[in-house]
Amino acid sequence: MHKSEIAAIKDQVRSLPAEQRVELIKYLADSLSAKGQESIPLKFGKYSETGRRMATESDFRIAEWHPTDRELNGN
C-alpha cells in the first residue's frame, strides 16, 4: 500500500461519524489479534533450574510503581 493510499484512508476516516469510527477500531483490533491460539498454563517449576534466585515479596514491592500526585496529574 502506498503512502498516498494511507493518506486517502485517513481522510475517509476523518469524515466518519464517531459510531462508525468505533466500529472501524473494533474491526482493526479484531483483525490484528491472534485467533485460535489456545493458552497453555505454565508448569510449576519450569524455570526453577535457571540458576537464578526466585523473586521475593520485597522484589515485587520494589518493582511496584508508586506515582506522585504530580505524575498522576501529567505535570
PDB file of C-alpha atoms in Angstrom:
ATOM      1  CA  MET A   1       0.000   0.000   0.000  1.00  0.00           C
ATOM      2  CA  HIS A   2       1.417   3.360  -0.996  1.00  0.00           C
ATOM      3  CA  LYS A   3       1.632   6.310   1.345  1.00  0.00           C
ATOM      4  CA  SER A   4      -0.995   8.133  -0.713  1.00  0.00           C
ATOM      5  CA  GLU A   5      -3.421   5.234  -0.138  1.00  0.00           C
ATOM      6  CA  ILE A   6      -2.935   5.523   3.618  1.00  0.00           C
ATOM      7  CA  ALA A   7      -3.486   9.280   3.413  1.00  0.00           C
ATOM      8  CA  ALA A   8      -6.709   8.708   1.463  1.00  0.00           C
ATOM      9  CA  ILE A   9      -7.924   6.200   4.055  1.00  0.00           C
ATOM     10  CA  LYS A  10      -7.105   8.642   6.865  1.00  0.00           C
ATOM     11  CA  ASP A  11      -9.104  11.349   5.088  1.00  0.00           C
ATOM     12  CA  GLN A  12     -12.058   8.969   4.739  1.00  0.00           C
ATOM     13  CA  VAL A  13     -11.889   8.042   8.419  1.00  0.00           C
ATOM     14  CA  ARG A  14     -11.893  11.711   9.477  1.00  0.00           C
ATOM     15  CA  SER A  15     -15.259  12.157   7.787  1.00  0.00           C
ATOM     16  CA  LEU A  16     -16.879   9.170   9.530  1.00  0.00           C
ATOM     17  CA  PRO A  17     -19.275   9.652  12.431  1.00  0.00           C
ATOM     18  CA  ALA A  18     -17.980   8.626  15.863  1.00  0.00           C
ATOM     19  CA  GLU A  19     -20.019   5.387  15.941  1.00  0.00           C
ATOM     20  CA  GLN A  20     -18.512   4.225  12.662  1.00  0.00           C
ATOM     21  CA  ARG A  21     -15.010   5.124  13.842  1.00  0.00           C
ATOM     22  CA  VAL A  22     -15.537   2.925  16.896  1.00  0.00           C
ATOM     23  CA  GLU A  23     -16.779   0.125  14.637  1.00  0.00           C
ATOM     24  CA  LEU A  24     -13.657   0.527  12.483  1.00  0.00           C
ATOM     25  CA  ILE A  25     -11.382   0.450  15.528  1.00  0.00           C
ATOM     26  CA  LYS A  26     -13.047  -2.759  16.735  1.00  0.00           C
ATOM     27  CA  TYR A  27     -12.659  -4.316  13.284  1.00  0.00           C
ATOM     28  CA  LEU A  28      -8.957  -3.417  13.133  1.00  0.00           C
ATOM     29  CA  ALA A  29      -8.318  -4.646  16.682  1.00  0.00           C
ATOM     30  CA  ASP A  30     -10.060  -7.946  15.937  1.00  0.00           C
ATOM     31  CA  SER A  31      -8.136  -8.381  12.702  1.00  0.00           C
ATOM     32  CA  LEU A  32      -4.810  -7.831  14.495  1.00  0.00           C
ATOM     33  CA  SER A  33      -5.448 -10.110  17.460  1.00  0.00           C
ATOM     34  CA  ALA A  34      -4.286 -13.710  17.368  1.00  0.00           C
ATOM     35  CA  LYS A  35      -7.093 -16.155  16.749  1.00  0.00           C
ATOM     36  CA  GLY A  36      -7.344 -19.820  17.553  1.00  0.00           C
ATOM     37  CA  GLN A  37      -4.378 -19.944  19.868  1.00  0.00           C
ATOM     38  CA  GLU A  38      -5.174 -21.885  22.981  1.00  0.00           C
ATOM     39  CA  SER A  39      -3.357 -20.696  26.062  1.00  0.00           C
ATOM     40  CA  ILE A  40      -1.174 -23.204  27.831  1.00  0.00           C
ATOM     41  CA  PRO A  41      -0.776 -22.855  31.601  1.00  0.00           C
ATOM     42  CA  LEU A  42       2.747 -22.624  32.958  1.00  0.00           C
ATOM     43  CA  LYS A  43       4.044 -25.726  34.675  1.00  0.00           C
ATOM     44  CA  PHE A  44       5.220 -25.276  38.240  1.00  0.00           C
ATOM     45  CA  GLY A  45       8.998 -25.425  38.424  1.00  0.00           C
ATOM     46  CA  LYS A  46       9.529 -24.999  34.684  1.00  0.00           C
ATOM     47  CA  TYR A  47      12.076 -22.226  35.219  1.00  0.00           C
ATOM     48  CA  SER A  48      13.472 -23.410  38.554  1.00  0.00           C
ATOM     49  CA  GLU A  49      16.698 -24.764  37.069  1.00  0.00           C
ATOM     50  CA  THR A  50      17.888 -21.493  35.517  1.00  0.00           C
ATOM     51  CA  GLY A  51      20.424 -20.856  38.264  1.00  0.00           C
ATOM     52  CA  ARG A  52      18.776 -17.565  39.175  1.00  0.00           C
ATOM     53  CA  ARG A  53      17.210 -16.918  42.548  1.00  0.00           C
ATOM     54  CA  MET A  54      13.445 -16.799  42.917  1.00  0.00           C
ATOM     55  CA  ALA A  55      11.805 -13.383  43.237  1.00  0.00           C
ATOM     56  CA  THR A  56      10.729 -12.479  46.750  1.00  0.00           C
ATOM     57  CA  GLU A  57       7.839 -10.378  48.037  1.00  0.00           C
ATOM     58  CA  SER A  58      10.227  -7.472  48.573  1.00  0.00           C
ATOM     59  CA  ASP A  59      11.344  -7.713  44.919  1.00  0.00           C
ATOM     60  CA  PHE A  60       7.736  -7.214  43.865  1.00  0.00           C
ATOM     61  CA  ARG A  61       7.252  -4.340  46.315  1.00  0.00           C
ATOM     62  CA  ILE A  62      10.365  -2.607  44.945  1.00  0.00           C
ATOM     63  CA  ALA A  63       9.142  -3.065  41.372  1.00  0.00           C
ATOM     64  CA  GLU A  64       5.698  -1.561  42.035  1.00  0.00           C
ATOM     65  CA  TRP A  65       5.055   1.886  40.640  1.00  0.00           C
ATOM     66  CA  HIS A  66       4.061   4.423  43.278  1.00  0.00           C
ATOM     67  CA  PRO A  67       3.246   7.591  41.325  1.00  0.00           C
ATOM     68  CA  THR A  68       3.360  11.007  42.887  1.00  0.00           C
ATOM     69  CA  ASP A  69       0.414  13.387  42.598  1.00  0.00           C
ATOM     70  CA  ARG A  70       2.445  15.337  40.065  1.00  0.00           C
ATOM     71  CA  GLU A  71       2.913  12.245  37.858  1.00  0.00           C
ATOM     72  CA  LEU A  72      -0.789  11.424  38.068  1.00  0.00           C
ATOM     73  CA  ASN A  73      -1.736  14.951  37.025  1.00  0.00           C
ATOM     74  CA  GLY A  74       0.526  14.799  33.975  1.00  0.00           C
ATOM     75  CA  ASN A  75       2.783  17.621  35.106  1.00  0.00           C
TER      76      ASN A  75
END
